[in-house]
XYZ file of C-alpha atoms in Angstrom:
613
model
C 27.097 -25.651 8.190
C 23.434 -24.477 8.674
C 21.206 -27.025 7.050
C 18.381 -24.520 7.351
C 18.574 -21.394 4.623
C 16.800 -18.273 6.339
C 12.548 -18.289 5.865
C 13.052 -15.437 3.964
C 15.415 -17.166 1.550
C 12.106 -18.624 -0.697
C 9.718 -17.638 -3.158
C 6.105 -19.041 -3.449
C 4.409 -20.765 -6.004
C 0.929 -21.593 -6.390
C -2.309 -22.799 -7.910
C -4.896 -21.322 -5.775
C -5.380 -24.540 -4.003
C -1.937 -25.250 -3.231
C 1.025 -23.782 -2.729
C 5.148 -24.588 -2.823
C 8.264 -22.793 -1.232
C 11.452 -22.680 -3.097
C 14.642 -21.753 -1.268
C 16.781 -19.340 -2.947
C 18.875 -22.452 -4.049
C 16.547 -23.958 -5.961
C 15.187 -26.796 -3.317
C 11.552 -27.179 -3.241
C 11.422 -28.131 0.935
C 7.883 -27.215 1.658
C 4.711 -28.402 -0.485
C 1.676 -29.817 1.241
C -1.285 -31.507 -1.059
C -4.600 -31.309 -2.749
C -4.680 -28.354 0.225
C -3.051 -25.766 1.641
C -4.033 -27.482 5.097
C -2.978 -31.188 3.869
C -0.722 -32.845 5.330
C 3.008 -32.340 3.658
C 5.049 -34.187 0.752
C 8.013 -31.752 1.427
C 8.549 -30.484 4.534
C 12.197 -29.926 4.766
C 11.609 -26.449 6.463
C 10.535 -28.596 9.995
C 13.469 -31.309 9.609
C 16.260 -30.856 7.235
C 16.969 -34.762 7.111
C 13.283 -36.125 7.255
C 11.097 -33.856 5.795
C 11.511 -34.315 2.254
C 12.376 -32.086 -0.600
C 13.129 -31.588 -4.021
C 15.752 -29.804 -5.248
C 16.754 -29.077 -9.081
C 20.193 -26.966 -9.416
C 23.112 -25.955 -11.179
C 26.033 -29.096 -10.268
C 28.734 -26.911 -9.768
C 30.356 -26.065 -5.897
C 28.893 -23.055 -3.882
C 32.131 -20.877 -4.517
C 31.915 -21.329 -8.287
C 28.385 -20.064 -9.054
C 26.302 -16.782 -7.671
C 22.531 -17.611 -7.488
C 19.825 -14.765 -7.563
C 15.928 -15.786 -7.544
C 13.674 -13.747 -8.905
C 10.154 -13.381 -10.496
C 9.249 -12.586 -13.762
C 7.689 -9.351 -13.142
C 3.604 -9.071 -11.781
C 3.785 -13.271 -12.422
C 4.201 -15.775 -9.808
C 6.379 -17.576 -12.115
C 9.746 -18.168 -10.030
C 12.725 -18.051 -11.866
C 16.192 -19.502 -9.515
C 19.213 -17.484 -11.726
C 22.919 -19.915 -11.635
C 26.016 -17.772 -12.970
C 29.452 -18.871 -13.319
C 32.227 -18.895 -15.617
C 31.081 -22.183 -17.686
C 27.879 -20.736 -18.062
C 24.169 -19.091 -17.030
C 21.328 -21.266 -16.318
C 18.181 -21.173 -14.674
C 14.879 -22.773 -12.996
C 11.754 -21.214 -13.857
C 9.005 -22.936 -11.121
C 5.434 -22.707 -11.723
C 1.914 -23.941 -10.857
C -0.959 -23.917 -13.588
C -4.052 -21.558 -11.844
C -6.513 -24.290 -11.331
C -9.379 -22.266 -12.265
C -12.548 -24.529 -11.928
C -14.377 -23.960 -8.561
C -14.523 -27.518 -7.766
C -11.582 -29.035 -5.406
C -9.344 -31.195 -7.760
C -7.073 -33.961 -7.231
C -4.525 -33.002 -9.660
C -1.954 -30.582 -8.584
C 1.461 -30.016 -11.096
C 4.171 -28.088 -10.049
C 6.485 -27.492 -13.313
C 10.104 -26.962 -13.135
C 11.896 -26.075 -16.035
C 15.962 -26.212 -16.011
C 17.967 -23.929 -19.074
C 20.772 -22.667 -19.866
C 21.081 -19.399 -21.752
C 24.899 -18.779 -22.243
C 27.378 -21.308 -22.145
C 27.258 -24.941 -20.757
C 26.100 -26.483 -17.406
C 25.756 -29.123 -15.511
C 22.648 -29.802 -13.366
C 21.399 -32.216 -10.792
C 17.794 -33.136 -9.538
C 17.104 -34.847 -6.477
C 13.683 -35.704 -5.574
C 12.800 -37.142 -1.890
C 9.274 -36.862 -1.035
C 8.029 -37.644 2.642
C 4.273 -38.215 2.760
C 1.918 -37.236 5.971
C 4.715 -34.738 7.164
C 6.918 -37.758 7.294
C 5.057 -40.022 9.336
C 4.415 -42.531 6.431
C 6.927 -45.035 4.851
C 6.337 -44.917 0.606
C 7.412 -46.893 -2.389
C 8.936 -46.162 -5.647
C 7.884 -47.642 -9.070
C 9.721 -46.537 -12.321
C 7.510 -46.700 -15.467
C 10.374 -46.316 -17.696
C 13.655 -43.889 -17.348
C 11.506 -40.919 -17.981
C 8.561 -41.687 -15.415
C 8.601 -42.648 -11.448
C 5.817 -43.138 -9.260
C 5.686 -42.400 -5.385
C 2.831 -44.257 -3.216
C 2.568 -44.259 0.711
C 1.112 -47.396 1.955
C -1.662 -45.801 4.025
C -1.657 -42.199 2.548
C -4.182 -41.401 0.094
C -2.142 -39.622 -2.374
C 1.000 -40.689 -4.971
C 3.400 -38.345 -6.364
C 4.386 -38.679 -9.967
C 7.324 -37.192 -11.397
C 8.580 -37.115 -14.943
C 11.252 -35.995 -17.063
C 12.611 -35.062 -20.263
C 15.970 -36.404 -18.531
C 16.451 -39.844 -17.382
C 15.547 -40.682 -14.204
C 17.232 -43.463 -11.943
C 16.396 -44.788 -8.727
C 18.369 -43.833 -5.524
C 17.021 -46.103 -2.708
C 13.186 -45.041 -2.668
C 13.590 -41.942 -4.067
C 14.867 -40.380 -7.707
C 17.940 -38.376 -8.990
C 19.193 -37.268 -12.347
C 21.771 -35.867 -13.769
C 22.689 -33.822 -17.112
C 24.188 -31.102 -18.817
C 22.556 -28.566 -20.956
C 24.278 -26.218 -23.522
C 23.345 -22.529 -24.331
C 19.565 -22.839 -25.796
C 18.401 -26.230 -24.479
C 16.239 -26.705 -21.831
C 14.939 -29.856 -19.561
C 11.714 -30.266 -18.049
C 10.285 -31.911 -14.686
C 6.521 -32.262 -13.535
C 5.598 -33.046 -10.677
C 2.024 -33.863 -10.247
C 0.066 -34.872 -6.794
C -3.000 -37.425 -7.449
C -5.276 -39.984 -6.203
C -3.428 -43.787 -5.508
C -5.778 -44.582 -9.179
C -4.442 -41.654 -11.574
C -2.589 -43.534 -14.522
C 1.372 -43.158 -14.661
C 2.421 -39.553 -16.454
C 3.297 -39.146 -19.743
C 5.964 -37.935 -20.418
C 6.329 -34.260 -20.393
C 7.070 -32.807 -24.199
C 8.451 -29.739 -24.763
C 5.223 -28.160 -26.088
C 2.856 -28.744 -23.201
C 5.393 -27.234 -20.540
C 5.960 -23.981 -22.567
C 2.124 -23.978 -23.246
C 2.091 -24.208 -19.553
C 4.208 -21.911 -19.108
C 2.339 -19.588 -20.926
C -0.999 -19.718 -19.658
C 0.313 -19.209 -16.150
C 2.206 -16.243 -16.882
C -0.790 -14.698 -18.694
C -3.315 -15.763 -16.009
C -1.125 -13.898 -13.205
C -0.756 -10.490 -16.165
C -4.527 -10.945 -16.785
C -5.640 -11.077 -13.451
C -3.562 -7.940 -12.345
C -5.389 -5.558 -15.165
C -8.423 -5.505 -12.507
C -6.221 -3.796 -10.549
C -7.116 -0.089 -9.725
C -4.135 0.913 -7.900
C -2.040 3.458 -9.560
C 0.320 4.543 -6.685
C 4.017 5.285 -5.869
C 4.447 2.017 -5.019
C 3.337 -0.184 -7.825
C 5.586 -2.861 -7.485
C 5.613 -3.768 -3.789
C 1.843 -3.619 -3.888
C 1.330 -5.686 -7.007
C 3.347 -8.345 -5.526
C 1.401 -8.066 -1.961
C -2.056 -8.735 -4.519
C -0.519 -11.678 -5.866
C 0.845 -12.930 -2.947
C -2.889 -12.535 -1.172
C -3.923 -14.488 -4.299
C -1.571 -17.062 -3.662
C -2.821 -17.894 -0.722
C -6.711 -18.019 -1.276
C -8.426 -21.400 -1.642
C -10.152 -20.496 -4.784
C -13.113 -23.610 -4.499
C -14.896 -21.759 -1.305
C -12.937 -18.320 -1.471
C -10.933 -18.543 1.887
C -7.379 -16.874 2.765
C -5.346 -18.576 4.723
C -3.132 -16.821 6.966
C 0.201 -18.065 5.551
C 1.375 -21.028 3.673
C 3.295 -22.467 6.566
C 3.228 -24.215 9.788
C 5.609 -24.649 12.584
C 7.644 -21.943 11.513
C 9.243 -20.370 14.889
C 8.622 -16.492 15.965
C 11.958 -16.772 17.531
C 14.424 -19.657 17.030
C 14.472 -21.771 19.924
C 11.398 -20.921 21.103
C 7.520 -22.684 21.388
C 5.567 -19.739 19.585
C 5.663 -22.197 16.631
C 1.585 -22.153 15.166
C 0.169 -23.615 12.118
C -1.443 -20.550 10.221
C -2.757 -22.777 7.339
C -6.388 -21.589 8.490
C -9.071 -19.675 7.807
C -9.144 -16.584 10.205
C -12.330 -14.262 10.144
C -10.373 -11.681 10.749
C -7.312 -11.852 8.479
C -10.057 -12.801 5.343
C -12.250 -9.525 6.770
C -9.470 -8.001 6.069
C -8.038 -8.790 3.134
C -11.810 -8.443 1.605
C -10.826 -4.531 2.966
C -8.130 -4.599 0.611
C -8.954 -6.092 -2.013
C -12.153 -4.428 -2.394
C -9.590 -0.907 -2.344
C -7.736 -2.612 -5.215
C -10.453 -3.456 -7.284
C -10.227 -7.152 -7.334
C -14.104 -7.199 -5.914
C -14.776 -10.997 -7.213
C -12.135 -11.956 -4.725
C -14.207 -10.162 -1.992
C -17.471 -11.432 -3.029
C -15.913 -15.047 -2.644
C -15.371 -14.714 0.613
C -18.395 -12.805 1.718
C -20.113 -15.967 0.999
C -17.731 -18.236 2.801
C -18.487 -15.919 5.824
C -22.121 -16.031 5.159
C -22.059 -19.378 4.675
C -19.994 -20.166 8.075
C -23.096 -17.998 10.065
C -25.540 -19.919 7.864
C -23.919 -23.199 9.681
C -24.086 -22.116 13.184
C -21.594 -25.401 13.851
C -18.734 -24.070 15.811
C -16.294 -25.777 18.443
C -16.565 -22.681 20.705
C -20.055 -22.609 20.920
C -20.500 -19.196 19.818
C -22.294 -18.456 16.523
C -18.451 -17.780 14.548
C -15.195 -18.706 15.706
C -11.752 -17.340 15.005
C -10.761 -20.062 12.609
C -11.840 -23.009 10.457
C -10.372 -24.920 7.555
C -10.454 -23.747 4.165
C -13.550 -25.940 3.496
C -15.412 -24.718 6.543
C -14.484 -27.447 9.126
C -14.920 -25.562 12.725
C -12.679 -28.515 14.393
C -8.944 -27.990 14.269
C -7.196 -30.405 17.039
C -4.080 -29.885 17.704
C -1.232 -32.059 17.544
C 2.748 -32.085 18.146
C 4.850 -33.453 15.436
C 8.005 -35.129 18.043
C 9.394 -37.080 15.329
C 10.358 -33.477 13.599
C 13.132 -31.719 15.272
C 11.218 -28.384 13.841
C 13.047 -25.277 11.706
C 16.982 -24.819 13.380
C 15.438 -27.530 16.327
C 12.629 -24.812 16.723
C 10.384 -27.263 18.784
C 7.525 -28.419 19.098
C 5.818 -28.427 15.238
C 2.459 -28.200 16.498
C -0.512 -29.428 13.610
C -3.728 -27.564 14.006
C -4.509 -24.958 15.966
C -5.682 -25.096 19.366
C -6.558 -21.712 19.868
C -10.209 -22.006 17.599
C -11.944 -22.593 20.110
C -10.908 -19.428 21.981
C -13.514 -16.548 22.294
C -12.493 -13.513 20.387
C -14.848 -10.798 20.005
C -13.290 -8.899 17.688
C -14.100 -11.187 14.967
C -17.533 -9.828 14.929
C -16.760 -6.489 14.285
C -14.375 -7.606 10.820
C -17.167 -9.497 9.791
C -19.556 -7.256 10.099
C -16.748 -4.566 8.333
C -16.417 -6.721 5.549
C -20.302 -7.703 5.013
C -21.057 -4.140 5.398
C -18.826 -3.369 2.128
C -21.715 -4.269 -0.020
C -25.341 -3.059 -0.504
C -26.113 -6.981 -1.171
C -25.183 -9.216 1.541
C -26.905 -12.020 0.409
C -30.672 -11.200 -0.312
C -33.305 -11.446 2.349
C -32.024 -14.559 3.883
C -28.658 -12.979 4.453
C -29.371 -10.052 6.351
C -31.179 -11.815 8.654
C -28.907 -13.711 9.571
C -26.429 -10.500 9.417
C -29.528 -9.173 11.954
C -29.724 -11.832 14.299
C -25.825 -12.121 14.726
C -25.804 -8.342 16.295
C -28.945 -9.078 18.047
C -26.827 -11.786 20.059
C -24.128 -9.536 20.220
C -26.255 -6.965 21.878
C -26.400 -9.353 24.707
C -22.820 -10.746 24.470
C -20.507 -8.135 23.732
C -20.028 -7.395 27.388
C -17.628 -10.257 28.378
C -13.786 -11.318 28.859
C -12.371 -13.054 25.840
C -8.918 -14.264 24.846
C -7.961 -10.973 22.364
C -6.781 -10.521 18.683
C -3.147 -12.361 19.462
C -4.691 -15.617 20.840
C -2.769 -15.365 24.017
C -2.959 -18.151 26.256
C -3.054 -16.825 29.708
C -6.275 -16.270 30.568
C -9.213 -14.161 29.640
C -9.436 -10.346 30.196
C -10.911 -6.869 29.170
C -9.125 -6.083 25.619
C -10.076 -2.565 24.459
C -9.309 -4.113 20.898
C -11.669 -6.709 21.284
C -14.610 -4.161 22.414
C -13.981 -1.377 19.950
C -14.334 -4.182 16.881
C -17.795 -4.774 18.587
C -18.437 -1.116 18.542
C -17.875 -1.580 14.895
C -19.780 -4.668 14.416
C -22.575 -2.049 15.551
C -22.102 0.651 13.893
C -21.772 -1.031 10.634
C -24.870 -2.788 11.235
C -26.838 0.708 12.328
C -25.429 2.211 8.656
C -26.440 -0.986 6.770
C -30.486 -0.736 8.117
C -30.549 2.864 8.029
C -29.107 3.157 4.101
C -31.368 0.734 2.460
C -34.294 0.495 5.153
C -34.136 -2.529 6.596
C -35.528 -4.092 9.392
C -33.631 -4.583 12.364
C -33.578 -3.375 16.135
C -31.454 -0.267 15.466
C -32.574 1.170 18.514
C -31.149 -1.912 20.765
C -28.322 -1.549 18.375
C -27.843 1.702 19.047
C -27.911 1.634 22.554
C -25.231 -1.326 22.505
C -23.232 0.856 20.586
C -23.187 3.582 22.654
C -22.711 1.519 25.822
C -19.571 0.407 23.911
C -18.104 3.409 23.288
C -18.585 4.642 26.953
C -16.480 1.787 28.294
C -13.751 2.018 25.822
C -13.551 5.560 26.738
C -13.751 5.585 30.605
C -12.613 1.805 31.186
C -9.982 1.577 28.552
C -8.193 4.809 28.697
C -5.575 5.571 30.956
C -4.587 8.857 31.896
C -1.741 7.669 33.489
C -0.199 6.946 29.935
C -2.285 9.289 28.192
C -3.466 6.661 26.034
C -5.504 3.583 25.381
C -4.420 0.338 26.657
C -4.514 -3.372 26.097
C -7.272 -4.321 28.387
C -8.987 -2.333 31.585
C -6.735 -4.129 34.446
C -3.748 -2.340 32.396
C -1.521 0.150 31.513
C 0.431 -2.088 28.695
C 0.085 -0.439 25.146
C -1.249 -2.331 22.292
C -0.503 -2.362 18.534
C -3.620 -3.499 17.394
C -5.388 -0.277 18.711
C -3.585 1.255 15.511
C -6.946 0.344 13.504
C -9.090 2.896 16.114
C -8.963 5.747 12.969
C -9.060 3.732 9.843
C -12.704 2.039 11.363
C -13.804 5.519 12.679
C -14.125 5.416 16.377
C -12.017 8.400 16.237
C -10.926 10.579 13.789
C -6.967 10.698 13.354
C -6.521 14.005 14.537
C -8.527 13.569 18.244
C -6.208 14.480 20.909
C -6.678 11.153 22.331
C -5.511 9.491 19.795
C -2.745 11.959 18.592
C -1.504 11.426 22.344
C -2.010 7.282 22.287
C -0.089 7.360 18.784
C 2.590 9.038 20.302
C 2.555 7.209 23.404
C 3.082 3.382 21.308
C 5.975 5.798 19.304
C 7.719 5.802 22.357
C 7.373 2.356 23.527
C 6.280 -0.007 20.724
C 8.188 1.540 18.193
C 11.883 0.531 17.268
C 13.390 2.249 13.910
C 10.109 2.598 12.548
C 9.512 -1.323 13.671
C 6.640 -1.987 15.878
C 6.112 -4.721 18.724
C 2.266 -6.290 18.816
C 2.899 -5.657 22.582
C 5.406 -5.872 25.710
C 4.997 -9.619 26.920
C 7.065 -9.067 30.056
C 4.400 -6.403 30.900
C 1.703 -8.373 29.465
C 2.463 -12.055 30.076
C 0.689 -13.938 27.520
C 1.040 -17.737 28.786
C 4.486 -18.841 26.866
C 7.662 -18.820 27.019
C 10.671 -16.451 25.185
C 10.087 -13.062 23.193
C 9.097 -12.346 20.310
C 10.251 -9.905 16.903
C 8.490 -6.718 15.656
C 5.080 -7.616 13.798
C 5.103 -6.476 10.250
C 1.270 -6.209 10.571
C 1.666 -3.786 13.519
C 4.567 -1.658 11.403
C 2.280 -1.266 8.686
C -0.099 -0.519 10.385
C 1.759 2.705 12.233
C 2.384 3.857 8.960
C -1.047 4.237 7.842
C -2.187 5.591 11.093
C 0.706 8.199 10.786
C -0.550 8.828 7.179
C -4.133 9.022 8.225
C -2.902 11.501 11.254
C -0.748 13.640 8.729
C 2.255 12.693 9.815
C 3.138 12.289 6.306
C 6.891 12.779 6.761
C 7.336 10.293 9.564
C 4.524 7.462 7.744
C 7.021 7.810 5.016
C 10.238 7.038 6.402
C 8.494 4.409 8.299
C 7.081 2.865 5.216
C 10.318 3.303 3.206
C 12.267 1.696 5.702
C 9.806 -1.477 6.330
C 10.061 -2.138 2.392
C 13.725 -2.948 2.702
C 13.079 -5.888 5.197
C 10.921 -7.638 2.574
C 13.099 -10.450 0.904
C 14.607 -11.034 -2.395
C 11.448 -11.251 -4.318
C 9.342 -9.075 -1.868
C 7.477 -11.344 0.369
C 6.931 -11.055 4.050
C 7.380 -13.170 7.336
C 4.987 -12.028 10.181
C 7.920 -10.894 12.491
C 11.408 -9.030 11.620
C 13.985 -10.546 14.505
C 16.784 -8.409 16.550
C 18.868 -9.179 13.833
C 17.218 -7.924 11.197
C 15.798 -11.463 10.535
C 12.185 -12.236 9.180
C 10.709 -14.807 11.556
C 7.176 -16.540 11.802
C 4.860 -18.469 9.136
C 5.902 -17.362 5.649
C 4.488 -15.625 3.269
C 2.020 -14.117 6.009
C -1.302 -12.540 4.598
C -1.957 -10.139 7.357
C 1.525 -8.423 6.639
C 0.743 -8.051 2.478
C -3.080 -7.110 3.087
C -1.276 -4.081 5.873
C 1.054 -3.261 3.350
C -1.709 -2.689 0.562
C -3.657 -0.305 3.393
C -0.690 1.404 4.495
C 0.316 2.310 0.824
C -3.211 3.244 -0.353
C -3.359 5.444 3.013
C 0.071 6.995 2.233
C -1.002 7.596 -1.210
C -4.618 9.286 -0.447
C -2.952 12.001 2.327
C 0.509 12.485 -0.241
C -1.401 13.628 -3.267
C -3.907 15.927 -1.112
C -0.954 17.294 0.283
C 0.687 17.839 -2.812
C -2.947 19.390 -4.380
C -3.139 21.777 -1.500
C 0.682 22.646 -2.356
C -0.330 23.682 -5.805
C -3.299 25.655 -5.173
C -1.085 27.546 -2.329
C 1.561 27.935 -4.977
């Protein structure tokens, strides 16, 4: 038996500092805390028997019950459904919103057992692992309704109470109980400081008032919403997801609640994506902003203001790829050995090695997502927004690692230059629109300059198309953007020919690969799945190109990889299989684009139907 369920086989819960996966079964086996980026209390996604994990279920044998998870609809409230003959019960899982801006100490994640037909039996087994299992812990119970977890070392205690009683099983907790049609039992467990006093324990009243004020936050929150497209659903849930997974004290997206989480089983593409990226919050700031949620965007505008205010990078340049949610630059990396990593997926790297890798892309999403306001932070922020492209006009010009942190070396990427060409051009619009000062001649020129290479150095009329880098005739994925941040409109030949050209080779059934790596070696070992990024993104350059037809199919056919409650891996395996860090931000923020796209060119093709007919 696989002690591993599928990565696609969770939902996530959250509380905008912190977030929780739990499997389809009902086991919470990833939670790490105050932080996304802290270090884990349940990590039984890396190592089934050490990682820790909490799971609350129906105590009847596999064959006797079905199970369906769902989520109460446009909430992040997780409900785990258990139906058999004796009975129907369920676990609703929640986290509170933590709504003050300040970091707290305090995280609860809620999980409510009931039964509403019948009678059932249910059994909870908590067994947390602190410091992603590194660190030995003790267990205190306060009574039969109240335990206590400490780590000797670790600077954090996990209390857990219940309306059932609790009993000790080694160093870690179990219960067991039976609830009839109508009653319910309740289970909080809270993350603290080693000096919080012992929890109460929790009454009846507080969890459903809990309850409440979560569900209404998440049905609030979603009224800002301006989408009113074909796809309501699918995009509502991508929204909360990219929610989810913002760090609501500074403002900053990470790109996916995970870490370690293998791009194909077996193999060493295994990152921790609990970062920061300038690009994947750029973004998402693009989407949101579409969306209406423009608070959101704001946030993070002055996290990325705030990150060129600093200056303090490990690369040396004046931004770097990544930081922590908080604005750390330094992210050493570090293998995990003592985990045996998801289906013995090893190593579980910690940290992320590739910040300090030049990417000069990441100038060009800043400078996108800056540019989406007439305000970018008063006279003090544009010139720092000024001085940024003025070093750009002298450093745009060089090798750098590219948009999928490859780790073989340093070349040409057409990606990276055109996002420079953007970084420009945004800038030129910004100084020219509300007169301000800046060098938009030297700007200009740099801009230019740009576009000349891309156009002689990075197409190849071999292939008829643009290419990864200049020493190349490998197609890229990520060259998909080239309409939506007008280099070229969607109907140039050259791009209507380089589309066509990544149909034939990076497309499979309307799945699309980032890139060939046995063309393009990229420094590791194995292969790699379609990116769901890169499928998305097809679609909304078909859209964009009128391919309206084809865009969606494509689109129509991606939906139906998303899982049970319609979150998305970053990579969809030969099998059919989502792979990767999970949920992944850059696939919901795609999806959001490619349905907004898909939307725009439907209805003007339907208005020009009805003023033909």
């Amino acid at each position: 038996m696989n002690p591993y369920p599928p990565i696609a086989d969770h939902g996530l819960v959250g509380d905008l500092q912190t977030a929780a996966l739990v499997s389809a079964t009902g086991t919470v086996d990833w939670w790490c805390t105050p932080r996304f980026d802290s270090p884990s209390i349940f990590a039984a996604l890396l190592d089934s028997e050490q990682g820790g994990h909490c799971q609350l279920i129906a105590d009847l044998p596999a064959d006797r019950m079905t199970i369906r998870q769902l989520y109460l609809s446009d909430t992040a409230v997780l409900i785990t459904r258990f139906m058999a003959e004796d009975g129907v019960g369920e676990v609703v899982d929640f986290m509170e919103p933590i709504l003050d801006s300040a970091p707290s100490g305090v995280h609860r994640l809620t999980r409510i057992a009931r039964v509403v037909r019948g009678r059932l039996p249910f059994a909870l087994t908590c067994r947390p692992r602190f410091d992603y299992a590194r660190a030995e812990h003790t267990l205190t119970l306060h009574d039969e309704h109240r335990a206590v977890f400490a780590g000797p070392g670790v600077d954090l205690h996990l209390q857990v109470s219940g309306t059932p009683a609790l009993r000790a099983s080694g160093d870690d907790v179990e219960a067991r109980f039976t609830l009839s049609s109508g009653e319910s039992a309740a289970f909080v467990l809270t993350s603290t400081d080693p000096g919080a006093a012992a929890p109460p324990q929790p009454s009846r009243d507080a969890v459903l008032d809990g309850f409440e004020e979560c569900r209404e936050f998440w049905l609030s929150w979603l009224r800002a919403s301006t989408y009113r497209g074909r796809w309501h659903e699918m995009v509502n849930r991508s929204a909360i997801t990219l929610k989810l997974l913002t760090y609501a004290p500074t403002g900053a997206p990470i790109a996916a609640a995970t870490m370690g989480l293998p791009e194909q089983v077996g193999g060493e593409r295994n990152w921790d994506y609990r970062y920061t990226w300038i690009r994947d919050g750029s973004l998402a700031v693009r989407a949101l902003v579409d969306l209406g949620f423009t608070e959101e965007a704001a946030a993070f505008r002055r996290w990325l203001r705030d990150r060129l205010d600093a200056g303090d990078t490990a690369s040396g340049e004046p931004l770097q790829i990544m930081y922590r949610i908080d604005g750390e630059p330094r992210l050493e990396e570090e293998v995990l050995t003592h985990l045996e990593g998801y289906r013995q997926s090893a190593p579980v790297r910690v940290g992320n090695a590739a910040a300090d890798q030049i990417q000069l892309d990441i100038y060009g999403e800043a400078a996108d997502a800056l540019a989406r306001t007439s305000d970018i932070g008063g006279i003090a922020g544009w010139r720092v927004f000024a001085n940024l492209l003025d070093w750009l006009v002298d450093h745009w010009d060089r090798p750098d690692e590219g948009i999928w942190e490859t780790r073989g070396g340093r070349k040409d990427f057409t990606y990276s230059r055109l996002m420079t060409w953007v970084a420009f051009d945004r800038g030129i619009k910004l100084a020219t629109a509300y007169s301000r000062p800046a060098d938009v001649a030297g700007w200009t020129k740099a801009r230019d300059a740009v576009f000349t290479q891309i156009t002689e150095r990075g197409w190849s009329e071999k292939r008829m198309a643009f290419v990864q880098h200049y020493d190349s005739e490998v197609l890229d994925a990520s060259l998909l953007l080239m309409p939506r941040m007008g280099f070229l409109a969607p109907n140039d030949p050259a791009w209507l020919s380089t589309l066509d050209a990544m149909g034939e080779e990076l497309v499979s059934d309307s799945l699309v690969y980032r890139y060939d790596p046995a063309s393009s070696p990229d420094g590791l070992r194995g292969s790699e799945g379609t990116f769901n990024l890169c499928s998305f993104l097809y679609v909304e350059a078909l859209a964009r190109s009128g391919r309206l037809a084809e865009a969606r199919y494509a689109f129509d056919k991606m939906l139906t990889y998303a899982n049970h409650v319609g979150l998305f891996a970053e990579e969809i395996g030969p099998s059919g299989e989502q792979l990767g860090n999970f949920p992944q931000a850059f696939t919901h923020l795609a999806l959001v684009a490619a349905a907004m796209a898909l939307d725009e060119q439907l209805d003007r093709a339907e208005s020009r139907a009805d003023r033909v007919g």
